[in-house]
């Protein structure tokens, strides 16, 4: 089975597991709207994207936008966050506030959040090159993370994740040329599919 067939199989399996969409909060940082649109198009169909419309580096502004958009944190299903660049700053803080208000956060995907520590959240790092990957691992990372190899432009990772080929590696694996090869979009879809399956399982209990 080829890469495309495997991806379609994952999506079909997850869609069949639950009809309820999974809320995904997207905080794009400071970049062109068309780049964010490219990223949103890469999300799987079982997600329900909400693109932040506020100052991306302000956790308080972003938290206010979250409550205005989604409602009372304590009554909402678990949400997934995706922050890009400066957007990781505001989103990580806003999600902590969301948790403090009784909300549930399934995961934060920190896309090129270089230099941004993420504590108190389940986080996965997606980086445009190996240097960014290695230097963000000590700041909070998932069991499995992704970096582009060969490196791509910072904005290309966000606008065209389907074209950014790279390596899916455990956080402790520091050697070069290791890990499963896939695109950033494939890595994102696989991770989101796992989250969606867990959500469906929890809902059925």
Coordinates of N, CA and C in Angstrom, one line a residue:
X1 N 0.9 -1.2 0.0 CA 0.0 0.0 0.0 C 0.9 1.2 0.0
X2 N 0.6 2.2 -0.9 CA 1.4 3.4 -1.0 C 1.1 4.4 0.0
X3 N 1.9 5.5 0.1 CA 1.7 6.5 1.1 C 0.3 7.1 1.1
X4 N -0.2 7.5 -0.1 CA -1.5 8.1 -0.3 C -2.6 7.2 0.2
X5 N -2.5 5.9 -0.2 CA -3.5 4.9 0.2 C -3.5 4.7 1.7
X6 N -2.4 4.7 2.3 CA -2.3 4.6 3.8 C -3.0 5.8 4.5
X7 N -2.7 7.0 3.9 CA -3.3 8.2 4.5 C -4.8 8.2 4.4
X8 N -5.3 7.8 3.2 CA -6.8 7.7 3.0 C -7.4 6.7 3.9
X9 N -6.7 5.6 4.1 CA -7.2 4.5 5.0 C -7.4 5.0 6.4
X10 N -6.3 5.8 6.9 CA -6.4 6.3 8.2 C -7.6 7.3 8.4
X11 N -7.8 8.1 7.4 CA -8.8 9.1 7.4 C -10.2 8.4 7.4
X12 N -10.4 7.4 6.6 CA -11.6 6.7 6.5 C -12.0 6.0 7.8
X13 N -10.9 5.4 8.4 CA -11.1 4.7 9.7 C -11.5 5.6 10.8
X14 N -10.9 6.8 10.9 CA -11.2 7.7 11.9 C -12.6 8.3 11.7
X15 N -12.9 8.6 10.5 CA -14.2 9.2 10.2 C -15.4 8.3 10.6
X16 N -15.1 7.0 10.4 CA -16.1 6.0 10.7 C -16.3 5.8 12.2
X17 N -15.2 6.1 12.9 CA -15.2 5.8 14.4 C -16.1 6.8 15.1
X18 N -16.3 8.0 14.6 CA -17.1 9.0 15.3 C -17.6 10.1 14.3
X19 N -18.9 10.5 14.5 CA -19.4 11.5 13.6 C -19.2 12.9 14.1
X20 N -18.7 13.0 15.4 CA -18.5 14.3 16.0 C -17.2 14.9 15.6
X21 N -17.2 16.1 15.0 CA -15.9 16.7 14.6 C -15.0 17.0 15.8
X22 N -13.7 17.1 15.6 CA -12.8 17.4 16.6 C -12.4 18.9 16.5
X23 N -12.7 19.7 17.5 CA -12.3 21.1 17.4 C -10.8 21.3 17.4
X24 N -10.3 22.1 16.4 CA -8.9 22.4 16.3 C -8.7 23.9 16.2
X25 N -8.1 24.4 17.2 CA -7.8 25.9 17.3 C -6.5 26.2 16.6
X26 N -6.5 27.0 15.6 CA -5.3 27.3 14.8 C -4.9 28.8 15.1
X27 N -3.7 29.0 15.6 CA -3.1 30.3 15.9 C -1.9 30.5 15.0
X28 N -2.1 31.3 13.9 CA -1.0 31.3 12.9 C 0.1 32.2 13.1
X29 N 0.1 33.0 14.1 CA 1.2 34.0 14.3 C 1.1 35.1 13.3
X30 N 2.2 35.7 12.9 CA 2.2 36.8 12.0 C 2.7 36.3 10.6
X31 N 1.7 36.1 9.7 CA 2.1 35.7 8.3 C 0.9 35.9 7.4
X32 N 1.1 35.7 6.1 CA 0.0 36.0 5.1 C -1.1 35.0 5.3
X33 N -2.3 35.5 5.1 CA -3.5 34.7 5.2 C -3.5 33.5 4.3
X34 N -2.9 33.6 3.1 CA -3.0 32.5 2.2 C -2.1 31.3 2.7
X35 N -1.1 31.6 3.5 CA -0.3 30.5 4.1 C -1.1 29.7 5.1
X36 N -1.9 30.4 5.9 CA -2.7 29.8 6.9 C -3.8 29.0 6.2
X37 N -4.3 29.5 5.1 CA -5.4 28.8 4.4 C -4.8 27.5 3.8
X38 N -3.5 27.5 3.4 CA -2.9 26.3 2.9 C -2.8 25.3 4.0
X39 N -2.4 25.7 5.2 CA -2.3 24.8 6.3 C -3.7 24.2 6.7
X40 N -4.7 25.0 6.8 CA -6.1 24.6 7.1 C -6.6 23.6 6.1
X41 N -6.3 23.8 4.8 CA -6.7 22.8 3.8 C -6.0 21.4 4.0
X42 N -4.9 21.4 4.7 CA -4.2 20.1 5.0 C -4.8 19.3 6.2
X43 N -5.7 20.0 6.9 CA -6.3 19.3 8.1 C -7.2 18.2 7.6
X44 N -7.4 17.1 8.3 CA -8.3 16.0 7.8 C -9.7 16.4 8.0
X45 N -10.6 15.8 7.3 CA -12.0 16.2 7.3 C -12.8 16.0 8.6
X46 N -12.3 15.2 9.5 CA -13.0 15.1 10.8 C -12.7 16.2 11.8
X47 N -11.9 17.2 11.4 CA -11.6 18.3 12.3 C -12.5 19.4 12.0
X48 N -12.6 20.3 13.0 CA -13.4 21.5 12.8 C -12.5 22.7 13.2
X49 N -11.8 23.3 12.2 CA -10.8 24.3 12.4 C -11.5 25.6 12.9
X50 N -10.8 26.3 13.8 CA -11.2 27.7 14.3 C -9.9 28.5 14.2
X51 N -9.8 29.4 13.3 CA -8.6 30.2 13.1 C -8.7 31.5 14.0
X52 N -7.7 31.7 14.9 CA -7.7 32.8 15.8 C -7.7 34.1 15.1
X53 N -8.6 35.0 15.6 CA -8.6 36.4 15.1 C -8.3 37.4 16.1
X54 N -7.1 37.3 16.6 CA -6.7 38.2 17.7 C -5.1 38.3 17.7
X55 N -4.6 39.1 18.6 CA -3.1 39.2 18.7 C -2.5 37.9 19.1
X56 N -1.7 37.2 18.2 CA -1.3 35.9 18.5 C -0.3 35.7 19.6
X57 N 0.3 36.8 20.1 CA 1.3 36.6 21.2 C 0.7 36.9 22.6
X58 N -0.6 37.2 22.6 CA -1.3 37.5 23.9 C -2.1 36.4 24.3
X59 N -1.7 35.6 25.4 CA -2.5 34.5 25.9 C -3.9 35.0 26.3
X60 N -4.0 36.2 26.9 CA -5.3 36.7 27.5 C -6.2 37.1 26.3
X61 N -5.7 37.7 25.3 CA -6.6 38.0 24.1 C -7.1 36.7 23.5
X62 N -6.2 35.8 23.4 CA -6.5 34.5 22.7 C -7.5 33.7 23.5
X63 N -7.3 33.8 24.9 CA -8.3 33.1 25.7 C -9.7 33.7 25.6
X64 N -9.7 35.0 25.6 CA -11.0 35.7 25.4 C -11.7 35.3 24.1
X65 N -10.9 35.2 23.0 CA -11.4 34.8 21.7 C -11.9 33.4 21.8
X66 N -11.2 32.5 22.5 CA -11.6 31.1 22.6 C -12.9 31.0 23.3
X67 N -13.1 31.7 24.4 CA -14.4 31.6 25.1 C -15.5 32.2 24.3
X68 N -15.2 33.3 23.6 CA -16.2 33.9 22.7 C -16.6 33.0 21.6
X69 N -15.7 32.2 21.1 CA -15.9 31.4 19.9 C -16.5 30.0 20.3
X70 N -15.9 29.4 21.3 CA -16.3 28.1 21.7 C -17.3 28.0 22.9
X71 N -17.3 29.0 23.7 CA -18.2 28.9 24.9 C -17.4 28.6 26.2
X72 N -18.2 28.2 27.2 CA -17.7 27.9 28.5 C -16.7 26.7 28.4
X73 N -15.4 26.9 28.8 CA -14.5 25.8 28.7 C -14.9 24.5 29.4
X74 N -15.6 24.6 30.5 CA -16.0 23.5 31.3 C -17.0 22.6 30.6
X75 N -17.7 23.2 29.6 CA -18.8 22.4 28.9 C -18.4 21.9 27.5
X76 N -17.1 22.2 27.1 CA -16.7 21.9 25.8 C -16.0 20.5 25.7
X77 N -16.0 19.8 24.6 CA -15.2 18.6 24.4 C -13.7 19.0 24.4
X78 N -12.9 18.0 24.5 CA -11.4 18.3 24.5 C -11.0 19.0 23.1
X79 N -10.2 20.0 23.2 CA -9.8 20.7 22.0 C -8.3 20.4 21.7
X80 N -7.9 20.6 20.4 CA -6.6 20.4 20.0 C -6.1 21.8 19.5
X81 N -4.9 22.2 19.8 CA -4.4 23.5 19.4 C -3.2 23.3 18.4
X82 N -3.2 24.2 17.4 CA -2.0 24.2 16.5 C -1.5 25.6 16.4
X83 N -0.3 25.9 16.9 CA 0.3 27.2 16.9 C 1.5 27.2 15.9
X84 N 1.6 28.3 15.2 CA 2.8 28.4 14.3 C 3.6 29.6 14.7
X85 N 4.9 29.4 14.9 CA 5.8 30.5 15.1 C 5.4 31.3 16.4
X86 N 5.2 32.6 16.2 CA 4.8 33.5 17.3 C 3.4 33.0 17.9
X87 N 2.6 32.3 17.1 CA 1.3 31.9 17.6 C 1.4 30.8 18.7
X88 N 2.6 30.2 18.8 CA 2.8 29.2 19.9 C 2.8 29.9 21.2
X89 N 3.3 31.1 21.2 CA 3.4 31.9 22.5 C 2.0 32.1 23.1
X90 N 1.2 32.7 22.3 CA -0.2 33.0 22.8 C -1.0 31.8 23.0
X91 N -0.9 30.8 22.1 CA -1.8 29.7 22.2 C -1.4 28.8 23.4
X92 N -0.2 28.6 23.7 CA 0.2 27.8 24.8 C -0.3 28.4 26.1
X93 N -0.2 29.7 26.2 CA -0.7 30.4 27.4 C -2.2 30.3 27.5
X94 N -2.9 30.5 26.4 CA -4.3 30.5 26.4 C -4.9 29.1 26.7
X95 N -4.2 28.1 26.3 CA -4.7 26.7 26.5 C -4.5 26.4 28.0
X96 N -3.5 26.9 28.6 CA -3.3 26.8 30.1 C -4.4 27.5 30.8
X97 N -4.8 28.6 30.4 CA -6.0 29.3 31.0 C -7.2 28.6 30.8
X98 N -7.4 28.0 29.6 CA -8.5 27.1 29.3 C -8.6 26.0 30.2
X99 N -7.5 25.3 30.5 CA -7.5 24.2 31.5 C -7.9 24.7 32.9
X100 N -7.3 25.8 33.3 CA -7.6 26.3 34.6 C -9.1 26.7 34.8
X101 N -9.8 27.0 33.7 CA -11.2 27.3 33.8 C -12.0 26.0 33.6
X102 N -11.4 24.9 33.7 CA -12.2 23.6 33.6 C -12.2 23.0 32.2
X103 N -11.6 23.6 31.2 CA -11.6 23.0 29.9 C -10.6 21.9 29.8
X104 N -10.7 21.1 28.7 CA -9.8 20.0 28.5 C -9.0 20.3 27.2
X105 N -7.7 20.0 27.2 CA -6.8 20.2 26.0 C -6.2 18.8 25.7
X106 N -6.5 18.3 24.5 CA -6.0 17.0 24.2 C -4.5 17.1 23.8
X107 N -4.2 18.2 23.0 CA -2.8 18.3 22.6 C -2.5 19.7 21.9
X108 N -1.3 20.1 22.0 CA -0.8 21.3 21.3 C 0.2 20.9 20.3
X109 N 0.0 21.2 19.0 CA 1.0 21.0 18.0 C 1.8 22.4 17.9
X110 N 3.1 22.4 18.3 CA 3.9 23.6 18.2 C 4.7 23.5 16.9
X111 N 4.3 24.3 15.9 CA 4.9 24.3 14.6 C 5.9 25.4 14.5
X112 N 7.2 25.0 14.5 CA 8.3 26.0 14.5 C 8.1 27.0 15.6
X113 N 7.8 26.5 16.8 CA 7.8 27.4 18.0 C 9.2 27.5 18.6
X114 N 10.1 28.0 17.9 CA 11.5 28.0 18.3 C 11.6 29.0 19.5
X115 N 12.3 28.5 20.6 CA 12.5 29.3 21.7 C 11.3 29.4 22.7
X116 N 10.2 28.7 22.3 CA 9.0 28.9 23.2 C 8.9 27.6 24.1
X117 N 9.0 27.8 25.4 CA 8.8 26.6 26.3 C 7.3 26.3 26.4
X118 N 7.0 25.0 26.4 CA 5.6 24.6 26.6 C 5.5 23.6 27.8
X119 N 4.9 24.1 28.8 CA 4.8 23.3 30.1 C 3.3 23.1 30.4
X120 N 3.0 22.0 31.0 CA 1.6 21.8 31.5 C 0.7 21.4 30.4
X121 N 1.2 21.1 29.2 CA 0.3 20.6 28.1 C 1.0 19.5 27.4
X122 N 0.2 18.6 26.8 CA 0.7 17.5 25.9 C 1.1 18.2 24.6
X123 N 2.4 18.1 24.2 CA 2.8 18.9 23.1 C 3.6 18.0 22.1
X124 N 3.4 18.3 20.8 CA 4.2 17.7 19.7 C 4.8 18.8 18.9
X125 N 6.1 18.7 18.6 CA 6.9 19.7 17.9 C 6.9 19.3 16.4
X126 N 6.7 20.2 15.5 CA 6.9 20.1 14.1 C 7.8 21.2 13.6
X127 N 9.0 20.9 13.1 CA 10.0 21.9 12.8 C 10.4 21.9 11.4
X128 N 10.9 23.0 10.9 CA 11.2 23.2 9.5 C 12.7 22.7 9.2
X129 N 13.5 22.4 10.3 CA 14.8 21.9 10.0 C 15.2 21.1 11.3
X130 N 16.4 20.4 11.2 CA 16.8 19.6 12.3 C 17.3 20.5 13.5
X131 N 17.9 21.6 13.2 CA 18.4 22.5 14.2 C 17.3 23.0 15.1
X132 N 16.2 23.4 14.5 CA 15.0 23.9 15.3 C 14.5 22.7 16.1
X133 N 14.5 21.5 15.5 CA 14.0 20.3 16.2 C 14.8 20.1 17.5
X134 N 16.1 20.0 17.3 CA 17.0 19.7 18.4 C 17.0 20.7 19.5
X135 N 16.9 22.0 19.2 CA 17.0 23.1 20.2 C 15.6 23.3 20.9
X136 N 14.5 22.8 20.4 CA 13.3 22.9 21.0 C 12.9 21.7 21.9
X137 N 13.6 20.6 21.7 CA 13.3 19.4 22.5 C 13.3 19.7 24.0
X138 N 14.3 20.4 24.5 CA 14.4 20.6 26.0 C 13.3 21.5 26.5
X139 N 12.6 22.2 25.6 CA 11.6 23.2 26.0 C 10.2 22.6 26.1
X140 N 10.1 21.2 25.9 CA 8.8 20.5 25.9 C 8.5 19.9 24.5
X141 N 8.4 18.6 24.5 CA 8.2 17.9 23.2 C 7.4 16.6 23.5
X142 N 6.9 16.0 22.4 CA 6.1 14.8 22.6 C 7.0 13.6 22.5
X143 N 6.4 12.4 22.7 CA 7.2 11.2 22.5 C 7.7 11.1 21.1
X144 N 6.9 11.5 20.1 CA 7.3 11.5 18.7 C 7.1 12.9 18.2
X145 N 8.1 13.3 17.4 CA 8.0 14.7 16.8 C 8.5 14.6 15.4
X146 N 8.4 15.7 14.7 CA 8.7 15.7 13.3 C 9.6 16.9 12.9
X147 N 10.6 16.7 12.0 CA 11.3 17.8 11.4 C 11.6 17.5 9.9
X148 N 11.6 18.6 9.2 CA 11.8 18.5 7.7 C 13.2 18.1 7.4
X149 N 13.4 17.2 6.5 CA 14.7 16.8 6.1 C 14.6 16.3 4.6
X150 N 15.1 17.1 3.6 CA 15.9 18.3 3.8 C 15.1 19.5 4.4
X151 N 15.8 20.4 4.9 CA 15.1 21.6 5.5 C 14.3 22.3 4.5
X152 N 13.2 22.9 5.0 CA 12.4 23.8 4.1 C 12.3 25.2 4.7
X153 N 11.8 26.1 4.0 CA 11.6 27.5 4.6 C 10.6 27.4 5.7
X154 N 10.8 28.3 6.6 CA 9.9 28.4 7.8 C 8.4 28.6 7.3
X155 N 8.2 29.5 6.4 CA 6.8 29.7 5.9 C 6.3 28.5 5.1
X156 N 7.2 27.9 4.4 CA 6.7 26.7 3.5 C 6.2 25.6 4.4
X157 N 6.8 25.4 5.5 CA 6.3 24.3 6.4 C 4.8 24.6 6.8
X158 N 4.5 25.9 7.0 CA 3.1 26.2 7.4 C 2.1 26.2 6.2
X159 N 2.6 26.8 5.1 CA 1.7 27.0 3.9 C 1.5 25.7 3.1
X160 N 2.6 24.9 3.1 CA 2.5 23.7 2.2 C 3.1 22.5 3.0
X161 N 2.4 22.0 4.1 CA 2.9 20.9 4.9 C 3.0 19.6 4.1
X162 N 2.2 19.5 3.0 CA 2.2 18.3 2.2 C 3.5 18.1 1.4
X163 N 4.2 19.3 1.2 CA 5.4 19.2 0.4 C 6.6 19.2 1.2
X164 N 6.5 19.3 2.5 CA 7.6 19.2 3.5 C 7.9 17.8 3.9
X165 N 8.8 17.2 3.2 CA 9.2 15.8 3.6 C 10.2 15.8 4.8
X166 N 10.1 14.8 5.6 CA 11.0 14.8 6.8 C 11.0 13.6 7.6
X167 N 11.3 13.7 8.8 CA 11.5 12.5 9.7 C 10.6 12.6 10.9
X168 N 10.0 11.5 11.2 CA 9.2 11.3 12.4 C 10.0 10.5 13.4
X169 N 10.4 11.2 14.5 CA 11.4 10.6 15.4 C 11.0 10.7 16.9
X170 N 11.4 9.7 17.7 CA 11.2 9.9 19.2 C 12.1 11.0 19.7
X171 N 11.6 11.6 20.8 CA 12.3 12.8 21.4 C 13.8 12.4 21.8
X172 N 14.0 11.2 22.1 CA 15.4 10.8 22.6 C 16.3 10.4 21.5
X173 N 15.8 10.3 20.2 CA 16.6 9.9 19.1 C 17.3 11.2 18.5
X174 N 18.6 11.3 18.7 CA 19.3 12.5 18.3 C 20.2 12.3 17.0
X175 N 20.4 11.0 16.7 CA 21.2 10.7 15.5 C 20.6 11.2 14.2
X176 N 21.5 11.6 13.3 CA 21.0 12.0 12.0 C 20.5 10.8 11.2
X177 N 19.7 11.1 10.1 CA 19.2 10.1 9.2 C 18.5 8.9 9.8
X178 N 17.7 9.2 10.9 CA 16.9 8.2 11.5 C 15.5 8.5 11.5
X179 N 14.6 7.6 11.8 CA 13.2 7.9 11.9 C 12.5 7.6 10.6
X180 N 11.1 7.4 10.7 CA 10.3 7.2 9.6 C 10.2 8.4 8.7
X181 N 10.3 8.2 7.4 CA 10.2 9.3 6.5 C 8.7 9.5 6.0
X182 N 8.2 10.8 6.1 CA 6.9 11.1 5.6 C 6.8 12.6 5.5
X183 N 5.7 13.1 5.0 CA 5.5 14.6 4.9 C 5.0 15.1 6.2
X184 N 5.1 16.4 6.4 CA 4.6 17.1 7.6 C 3.1 16.9 7.7
X185 N 2.4 16.9 6.6 CA 1.0 16.7 6.6 C 0.6 15.3 7.0
X186 N 1.4 14.3 6.5 CA 1.1 12.9 6.9 C 1.3 12.7 8.4
X187 N 2.3 13.3 8.9 CA 2.6 13.2 10.4 C 1.5 13.9 11.1
X188 N 1.0 15.0 10.7 CA -0.1 15.7 11.4 C -1.3 14.9 11.3
X189 N -1.7 14.4 10.2 CA -2.9 13.6 10.0 C -2.9 12.4 10.9
X190 N -1.7 11.7 10.9 CA -1.6 10.5 11.7 C -1.8 10.8 13.2
X191 N -1.2 11.9 13.6 CA -1.3 12.3 15.0 C -2.8 12.7 15.4
X192 N -3.4 13.4 14.5 CA -4.8 13.8 14.7 C -5.7 12.7 14.7
X193 N -5.4 11.7 13.8 CA -6.3 10.5 13.7 C -6.2 9.7 15.0
X194 N -5.1 9.6 15.6 CA -4.9 9.0 16.9 C -5.7 9.7 18.0
X195 N -5.7 11.0 18.0 CA -6.4 11.8 18.9 C -7.9 11.6 18.7
X196 N -8.3 11.6 17.5 CA -9.8 11.5 17.1 C -10.3 10.1 17.6
X197 N -9.5 9.1 17.4 CA -9.9 7.8 17.8 C -10.0 7.7 19.3
X198 N -9.1 8.3 20.0 CA -9.2 8.3 21.5 C -10.5 9.1 21.9
X199 N -10.8 10.2 21.2 CA -12.0 10.9 21.6 C -13.2 10.1 21.4
X200 N -13.3 9.4 20.2 CA -14.4 8.5 20.0 C -14.6 7.4 21.0
X201 N -13.4 6.9 21.4 CA -13.5 5.8 22.4 C -14.0 6.3 23.8
X202 N -13.5 7.5 24.1 CA -13.9 8.1 25.4 C -15.4 8.4 25.4
X203 N -15.9 8.9 24.2 CA -17.3 9.3 24.1 C -18.2 8.0 24.2
X204 N -17.7 6.9 23.8 CA -18.5 5.6 23.8 C -18.5 4.9 25.2
X205 N -17.6 5.4 26.1 CA -17.5 4.7 27.4 C -18.7 5.1 28.3

